[in-house]
Amino acid sequence: MILILVEHGGGRPERLSLEALALASRIAAATGGPIEAVLVGSEAREAAGLLGGRGVEVVHAVEHDRLVAFAPTAWAAALVQLIGDRSPAVVLAAGSDRGNEVMAHVAARLELPLATQCTDVTPGDPLRLTRQRWAGSLLEDAVLDAPTKLLTVAPHTFAIEDAASGADAASPRVQPFAPDLTESDLRVAVTRRLEPDRTGVSLGDARVVVGGGRGVGSAEAFAELEELASLLGGAVGVSRVVTSNGWRPHAMQIGQTGLRIAPDLYIACGISGAIQHIVGAKAAKRILAINTDRDAPIMSVADYAVIGDLHQVVPAISAELRRLRDG
Amino acid sequence: MNVVVCVKRVPATGGRIALTADGQEIDTRFLGFTISPHEECAVEEAVRIVEAGGGSSTVLTLGPEAASEQLRDAMAIGVDRAVLLETDGSDWDPIATADAIVDAIRALEAEGERFDLLLFGNESADSGGYQVGIRVATALGLPVVTGIKAIQAGDGRVEARREAAGGWEVFELPMPAVLGVKEGLNLPRYPSVPGRLRAKKKEIVRIVPERRPGGPTKERLRLPQADESQVEVIGAGADAAPAVVELLVRLGVAAR
Ligand SMILES: Cc1cc2nc3c(=O)[nH]c(=O)nc-3n(C[C@H](O)[C@H](O)[C@H](O)COP(=O)(O)OP(=O)(O)OC[C@H]3O[C@@H](n4cnc5c(N)ncnc54)[C@H](O)[C@@H]3O)c2cc1C
Ligand SMILES: Nc1ncnc2c1ncn2[C@@H]1O[C@H](COP(=O)(O)O)[C@@H](O)[C@H]1O
């Protein structure tokens, strides 16, 4: 049996959890075992209804009057109890913030190894897998030898499968599960939430991102990039050099220790293309590099390039766009 | 308050990664070394907490003798002292790493030391296991939360925030506690020349840890298939602007 932690929000399963479910289905197809899912919290039943046609036989809806807000240790305690009851061969979750955190707790409690950010799995005993290092710039082939195999699934690796229709589309059977939680399990929980203050296009959702790196040269010079971004209805993102210099806040950083973006077009201005930056932008459909150096590493991942000083090129593009707009 | 911060020495890879012939390691012959930006912020936070409220800060790493470079870097910005869990430089899995750190913390506590806060990076730069801090906390019976980008500690409690859906989730933990932090927590300072000189004289406690492997077991490293594109140079300098706008229209991101 394969047990999967499915995160959900607003009564719907999260995207990354459905990707993890695609890997669970592959393992199930190879081993013939059934899939059971774990969903925590008040909207679990609603979200469970949307798992029909995805090969999940049973949903364990974890319900506890003190499990309203996210509580990593308590979620892990519930999972550990279910693992004890159901003896799954494989337990997996999305390689999301919560998925990695909860699975690390499960692994620590069971004193078992955990393979995070997996991109490929060959079921068996021991289990062979490939996992990401350096946020995906490097891969590691590894062996997981344990009575229960604990995994998380690298985001954006597995395509979400279409739900089956007809006889296979039945919703999973929902079984309530009331875990035994101690005070110590419940000692870490979200005590309150601060809602975002939304201004403008968010970097994560923008169709066009104008990226600026060391080549921009100063905090003030970002006005040139902001103008281009606003003409294109996009957002500005930056490299780590820019945040380390205090030119722009870290919330705007793209890369291994910043945000992963997936716009239609990424315009990288004065950015050399270090692997830690590129892992954050490689999901962009197209990359246009503007750089004085024809041989910068960014050229090997870019689709288009303009060779030149961004302080001349970027304002010229904005002027051309304004001319077009104003007829 | 007494703060411990755990860091890991990793190669400072730049434009592309090269592997050794046997695929076991990154070829570091032409590379410098560093720590994860997450951990740099953890180091800075430890220094700020002690500057603000007194106590002492300790930086700890498990790695080869050469990792004393990263310990000295941390001491150069103000960490009081360092602990090196010295290995032969080969990869230790997350279970072995966490066990060795737990042993070291217990040994220091056996000598009468007390720690209020243990800071980790959210994930290490190279292996990115997302687990060593949580394993250490579990073994020591301490509360832990990861993904933290704001910390306020005092009065036996620590408030820690993490980003979620553009907003913030706020946690409150009793101390002693363990936190896994992310870059953006603060803006780390650069070491000063006097700071570097002082760091040279500071103490590094050396311990030879016991290795108890627990997996996963690395077989080899591989580079992902390069999705390298042929770059099309569409122009040079400001004169390229019309061709760029032509392209933007063709890609459907600008309207004609
Ligand atoms: C563990 C780890 C994690 C990291 N995480 C991240 C991350 O999340 N995000 C990130 O960005 N980095 C990250 N880094 C840092 C990364 O390795 C690089 O140092 C950084 O991305 C370089 O930023 P840059 O391209 O702006 O600067 P540089 O590498 O200095 O490149 C500047 C570029 O600008 C060009 N240029 C200069 N002047 C002009 C001009 N007038 N017009 C046009 N072009 C010009 C130059 O030719 C050059 O190509 C990380 C590093 C490590 C070790
Ligand atoms: N060899 C090590 N020495 C000291 N701390 C480490 C080591 N490996 C990992 N850590 C700490 O644990 C965090 C999480 O690591 P990981 O579980 O590998 O992603 C890192 O950011 C470090 O703070």
mmCIF file of N, CA and C in Angstrom, chain B residues 129-200:
data_model
loop_
_atom_site.group_PDB
_atom_site.id
_atom_site.type_symbol
_atom_site.label_atom_id
_atom_site.label_comp_id
_atom_site.label_asym_id
_atom_site.label_seq_id
_atom_site.Cartn_x
_atom_site.Cartn_y
_atom_site.Cartn_z
ATOM 1 N N GLY B 129 18.321 18.473 1.797
ATOM 2 C CA GLY B 129 17.499 17.402 2.357
ATOM 3 C C GLY B 129 16.307 17.876 3.164
ATOM 4 N N TYR B 130 16.313 19.130 3.581
ATOM 5 C CA TYR B 130 15.208 19.738 4.356
ATOM 6 C C TYR B 130 14.940 19.009 5.673
ATOM 7 N N GLN B 131 15.956 18.470 6.342
ATOM 8 C CA GLN B 131 15.647 17.617 7.478
ATOM 9 C C GLN B 131 16.601 17.653 8.654
ATOM 10 N N VAL B 132 17.854 18.090 8.488
ATOM 11 C CA VAL B 132 18.816 17.934 9.585
ATOM 12 C C VAL B 132 18.334 18.666 10.843
ATOM 13 N N GLY B 133 17.835 19.895 10.697
ATOM 14 C CA GLY B 133 17.375 20.664 11.857
ATOM 15 C C GLY B 133 16.224 19.978 12.579
ATOM 16 N N ILE B 134 15.292 19.435 11.806
ATOM 17 C CA ILE B 134 14.133 18.768 12.411
ATOM 18 C C ILE B 134 14.559 17.489 13.131
ATOM 19 N N ARG B 135 15.524 16.780 12.548
ATOM 20 C CA ARG B 135 16.022 15.566 13.223
ATOM 21 C C ARG B 135 16.717 15.917 14.534
ATOM 22 N N VAL B 136 17.517 16.984 14.519
ATOM 23 C CA VAL B 136 18.216 17.389 15.743
ATOM 24 C C VAL B 136 17.196 17.779 16.816
ATOM 25 N N ALA B 137 16.191 18.573 16.419
ATOM 26 C CA ALA B 137 15.174 19.020 17.373
ATOM 27 C C ALA B 137 14.434 17.827 17.969
ATOM 28 N N THR B 138 14.068 16.873 17.123
ATOM 29 C CA THR B 138 13.313 15.710 17.596
ATOM 30 C C THR B 138 14.134 14.913 18.608
ATOM 31 N N ALA B 139 15.420 14.707 18.299
ATOM 32 C CA ALA B 139 16.275 13.941 19.205
ATOM 33 C C ALA B 139 16.448 14.656 20.544
ATOM 34 N N LEU B 140 16.483 15.996 20.504
ATOM 35 C CA LEU B 140 16.690 16.756 21.736
ATOM 36 C C LEU B 140 15.358 17.087 22.419
ATOM 37 N N GLY B 141 14.236 16.699 21.795
ATOM 38 C CA GLY B 141 12.920 16.967 22.391
ATOM 39 C C GLY B 141 12.540 18.439 22.370
ATOM 40 N N LEU B 142 13.046 19.180 21.387
ATOM 41 C CA LEU B 142 12.776 20.623 21.334
ATOM 42 C C LEU B 142 11.754 20.950 20.245
ATOM 43 N N PRO B 143 10.970 22.016 20.438
ATOM 44 C CA PRO B 143 10.051 22.443 19.381
ATOM 45 C C PRO B 143 10.835 23.020 18.215
ATOM 46 N N VAL B 144 10.300 22.847 16.997
ATOM 47 C CA VAL B 144 11.012 23.303 15.794
ATOM 48 C C VAL B 144 10.011 23.738 14.738
ATOM 49 N N VAL B 145 10.395 24.775 13.990
ATOM 50 C CA VAL B 145 9.622 25.146 12.812
ATOM 51 C C VAL B 145 10.606 25.651 11.754
ATOM 52 N N THR B 146 10.277 25.416 10.470
ATOM 53 C CA THR B 146 11.208 25.758 9.391
ATOM 54 C C THR B 146 10.587 26.811 8.460
ATOM 55 N N GLY B 147 11.363 27.253 7.485
ATOM 56 C CA GLY B 147 10.876 28.244 6.515
ATOM 57 C C GLY B 147 10.776 29.645 7.082
ATOM 58 N N ILE B 148 11.545 29.939 8.135
ATOM 59 C CA ILE B 148 11.345 31.182 8.898
ATOM 60 C C ILE B 148 12.077 32.371 8.277
ATOM 61 N N LYS B 149 11.342 33.489 8.156
ATOM 62 C CA LYS B 149 11.916 34.709 7.577
ATOM 63 C C LYS B 149 11.825 35.904 8.512
ATOM 64 N N ALA B 150 11.353 35.711 9.752
ATOM 65 C CA ALA B 150 11.375 36.790 10.756
ATOM 66 C C ALA B 150 11.363 36.156 12.132
ATOM 67 N N ILE B 151 12.224 36.664 13.024
ATOM 68 C CA ILE B 151 12.365 36.093 14.371
ATOM 69 C C ILE B 151 12.311 37.202 15.403
ATOM 70 N N GLN B 152 11.540 36.985 16.478
ATOM 71 C CA GLN B 152 11.606 37.876 17.630
ATOM 72 C C GLN B 152 11.701 37.003 18.866
ATOM 73 N N ALA B 153 12.830 37.101 19.556
ATOM 74 C CA ALA B 153 13.042 36.214 20.692
ATOM 75 C C ALA B 153 13.136 37.017 21.971
ATOM 76 N N GLY B 154 12.550 36.498 23.049
ATOM 77 C CA GLY B 154 12.673 37.156 24.346
ATOM 78 C C GLY B 154 11.714 36.531 25.334
ATOM 79 N N ASP B 155 12.034 36.660 26.643
ATOM 80 C CA ASP B 155 11.102 36.206 27.672
ATOM 81 C C ASP B 155 10.735 34.733 27.584
ATOM 82 N N GLY B 156 11.712 33.921 27.178
ATOM 83 C CA GLY B 156 11.456 32.485 27.146
ATOM 84 C C GLY B 156 10.632 32.011 25.969
ATOM 85 N N ARG B 157 10.236 32.957 25.095
ATOM 86 C CA ARG B 157 9.459 32.553 23.917
ATOM 87 C C ARG B 157 10.062 33.175 22.672
ATOM 88 N N VAL B 158 9.833 32.515 21.531
ATOM 89 C CA VAL B 158 10.280 33.103 20.280
ATOM 90 C C VAL B 158 9.104 33.122 19.308
ATOM 91 N N GLU B 159 8.931 34.293 18.673
ATOM 92 C CA GLU B 159 7.914 34.390 17.616
ATOM 93 C C GLU B 159 8.624 34.251 16.282
ATOM 94 N N ALA B 160 8.111 33.368 15.436
ATOM 95 C CA ALA B 160 8.756 33.101 14.154
ATOM 96 C C ALA B 160 7.703 33.163 13.061
ATOM 97 N N ARG B 161 8.068 33.820 11.946
ATOM 98 C CA ARG B 161 7.097 33.973 10.861
ATOM 99 C C ARG B 161 7.590 33.313 9.602
ATOM 100 N N ARG B 162 6.642 32.767 8.866
ATOM 101 C CA ARG B 162 7.029 32.300 7.544
ATOM 102 C C ARG B 162 6.027 32.750 6.498
ATOM 103 N N GLU B 163 6.521 32.899 5.263
ATOM 104 C CA GLU B 163 5.665 33.349 4.171
ATOM 105 C C GLU B 163 4.774 32.210 3.725
ATOM 106 N N ALA B 164 3.516 32.521 3.496
ATOM 107 C CA ALA B 164 2.588 31.542 2.947
ATOM 108 C C ALA B 164 1.562 32.295 2.128
ATOM 109 N N ALA B 165 1.437 31.920 0.866
ATOM 110 C CA ALA B 165 0.468 32.545 -0.044
ATOM 111 C C ALA B 165 0.585 34.073 -0.016
ATOM 112 N N GLY B 166 1.808 34.573 -0.028
ATOM 113 C CA GLY B 166 2.026 36.016 -0.079
ATOM 114 C C GLY B 166 1.891 36.695 1.266
ATOM 115 N N GLY B 167 1.189 36.069 2.222
ATOM 116 C CA GLY B 167 1.061 36.642 3.568
ATOM 117 C C GLY B 167 2.034 35.956 4.519
ATOM 118 N N TRP B 168 1.716 35.973 5.798
ATOM 119 C CA TRP B 168 2.602 35.369 6.808
ATOM 120 C C TRP B 168 1.835 34.427 7.715
ATOM 121 N N GLU B 169 2.479 33.314 8.093
ATOM 122 C CA GLU B 169 2.000 32.460 9.175
ATOM 123 C C GLU B 169 2.889 32.728 10.381
ATOM 124 N N VAL B 170 2.267 32.961 11.530
ATOM 125 C CA VAL B 170 3.029 33.296 12.735
ATOM 126 C C VAL B 170 2.992 32.112 13.703
ATOM 127 N N PHE B 171 4.174 31.721 14.177
ATOM 128 C CA PHE B 171 4.301 30.641 15.166
ATOM 129 C C PHE B 171 4.882 31.225 16.449
ATOM 130 N N GLU B 172 4.490 30.675 17.594
ATOM 131 C CA GLU B 172 5.122 31.067 18.862
ATOM 132 C C GLU B 172 5.627 29.815 19.544
ATOM 133 N N LEU B 173 6.929 29.782 19.820
ATOM 134 C CA LEU B 173 7.514 28.583 20.413
ATOM 135 C C LEU B 173 8.131 28.914 21.758
ATOM 136 N N PRO B 174 7.983 27.983 22.729
ATOM 137 C CA PRO B 174 8.735 28.149 23.976
ATOM 138 C C PRO B 174 10.205 27.848 23.713
ATOM 139 N N MET B 175 11.117 28.590 24.357
ATOM 140 C CA MET B 175 12.544 28.287 24.197
ATOM 141 C C MET B 175 12.974 27.361 25.335
ATOM 142 N N PRO B 176 13.998 26.529 25.164
ATOM 143 C CA PRO B 176 14.828 26.405 23.964
ATOM 144 C C PRO B 176 14.046 25.870 22.763
ATOM 145 N N ALA B 177 14.435 26.377 21.580
ATOM 146 C CA ALA B 177 13.743 26.004 20.356
ATOM 147 C C ALA B 177 14.737 25.925 19.204
ATOM 148 N N VAL B 178 14.279 25.276 18.123
ATOM 149 C CA VAL B 178 15.091 25.123 16.913
ATOM 150 C C VAL B 178 14.341 25.794 15.768
ATOM 151 N N LEU B 179 15.058 26.578 14.957
ATOM 152 C CA LEU B 179 14.420 27.226 13.808
ATOM 153 C C LEU B 179 15.223 26.942 12.542
ATOM 154 N N GLY B 180 14.511 26.643 11.456
ATOM 155 C CA GLY B 180 15.135 26.548 10.129
ATOM 156 C C GLY B 180 14.802 27.829 9.393
ATOM 157 N N VAL B 181 15.828 28.580 8.981
ATOM 158 C CA VAL B 181 15.569 29.928 8.454
ATOM 159 C C VAL B 181 15.900 30.030 6.968
ATOM 160 N N LYS B 182 15.319 31.055 6.354
ATOM 161 C CA LYS B 182 15.515 31.309 4.927
ATOM 162 C C LYS B 182 16.196 32.644 4.702
ATOM 163 N N GLU B 183 16.845 32.741 3.554
ATOM 164 C CA GLU B 183 17.405 34.028 3.145
ATOM 165 C C GLU B 183 16.283 35.060 3.094
ATOM 166 N N GLY B 184 16.601 36.291 3.442
ATOM 167 C CA GLY B 184 15.583 37.334 3.519
ATOM 168 C C GLY B 184 15.241 37.654 4.966
ATOM 169 N N LEU B 185 15.675 36.764 5.890
ATOM 170 C CA LEU B 185 15.488 36.980 7.327
ATOM 171 C C LEU B 185 16.106 38.310 7.748
ATOM 172 N N ASN B 186 17.249 38.638 7.147
ATOM 173 C CA ASN B 186 17.948 39.896 7.445
ATOM 174 C C ASN B 186 18.906 40.147 6.282
ATOM 175 N N LEU B 187 19.629 41.227 6.339
ATOM 176 C CA LEU B 187 20.650 41.496 5.326
ATOM 177 C C LEU B 187 22.010 41.358 6.005
ATOM 178 N N PRO B 188 22.695 40.220 5.769
ATOM 179 C CA PRO B 188 23.955 39.989 6.492
ATOM 180 C C PRO B 188 24.984 41.089 6.206
ATOM 181 N N ARG B 189 25.750 41.430 7.244
ATOM 182 C CA ARG B 189 26.805 42.439 7.087
ATOM 183 C C ARG B 189 28.027 41.800 6.423
ATOM 184 N N TYR B 190 28.905 42.630 5.911
ATOM 185 C CA TYR B 190 30.189 42.135 5.412
ATOM 186 C C TYR B 190 31.185 42.177 6.557
ATOM 187 N N PRO B 191 32.120 41.215 6.602
ATOM 188 C CA PRO B 191 33.120 41.253 7.669
ATOM 189 C C PRO B 191 34.052 42.453 7.497
ATOM 190 N N SER B 192 34.459 43.047 8.624
ATOM 191 C CA SER B 192 35.416 44.150 8.573
ATOM 192 C C SER B 192 36.828 43.574 8.699
ATOM 193 N N VAL B 193 37.829 44.384 8.391
ATOM 194 C CA VAL B 193 39.210 43.910 8.533
ATOM 195 C C VAL B 193 39.525 43.579 10.005
ATOM 196 N N PRO B 194 39.190 44.472 10.961
ATOM 197 C CA PRO B 194 39.417 44.100 12.372
ATOM 198 C C PRO B 194 38.654 42.829 12.762
ATOM 199 N N GLY B 195 37.451 42.676 12.206
ATOM 200 C CA GLY B 195 36.662 41.468 12.483
ATOM 201 C C GLY B 195 37.408 40.227 12.028
ATOM 202 N N ARG B 196 38.002 40.300 10.843
ATOM 203 C CA ARG B 196 38.766 39.162 10.322
ATOM 204 C C ARG B 196 39.981 38.864 11.203
ATOM 205 N N LEU B 197 40.632 39.924 11.656
ATOM 206 C CA LEU B 197 41.812 39.727 12.515
ATOM 207 C C LEU B 197 41.415 39.088 13.838
ATOM 208 N N ARG B 198 40.320 39.584 14.425
ATOM 209 C CA ARG B 198 39.852 39.003 15.691
ATOM 210 C C ARG B 198 39.488 37.529 15.502
ATOM 211 N N ALA B 199 38.847 37.212 14.352
ATOM 212 C CA ALA B 199 38.390 35.844 14.102
ATOM 213 C C ALA B 199 39.559 34.865 14.085
ATOM 214 N N LYS B 200 40.719 35.351 13.615
ATOM 215 C CA LYS B 200 41.900 34.478 13.542
ATOM 216 C C LYS B 200 42.311 33.988 14.923
#
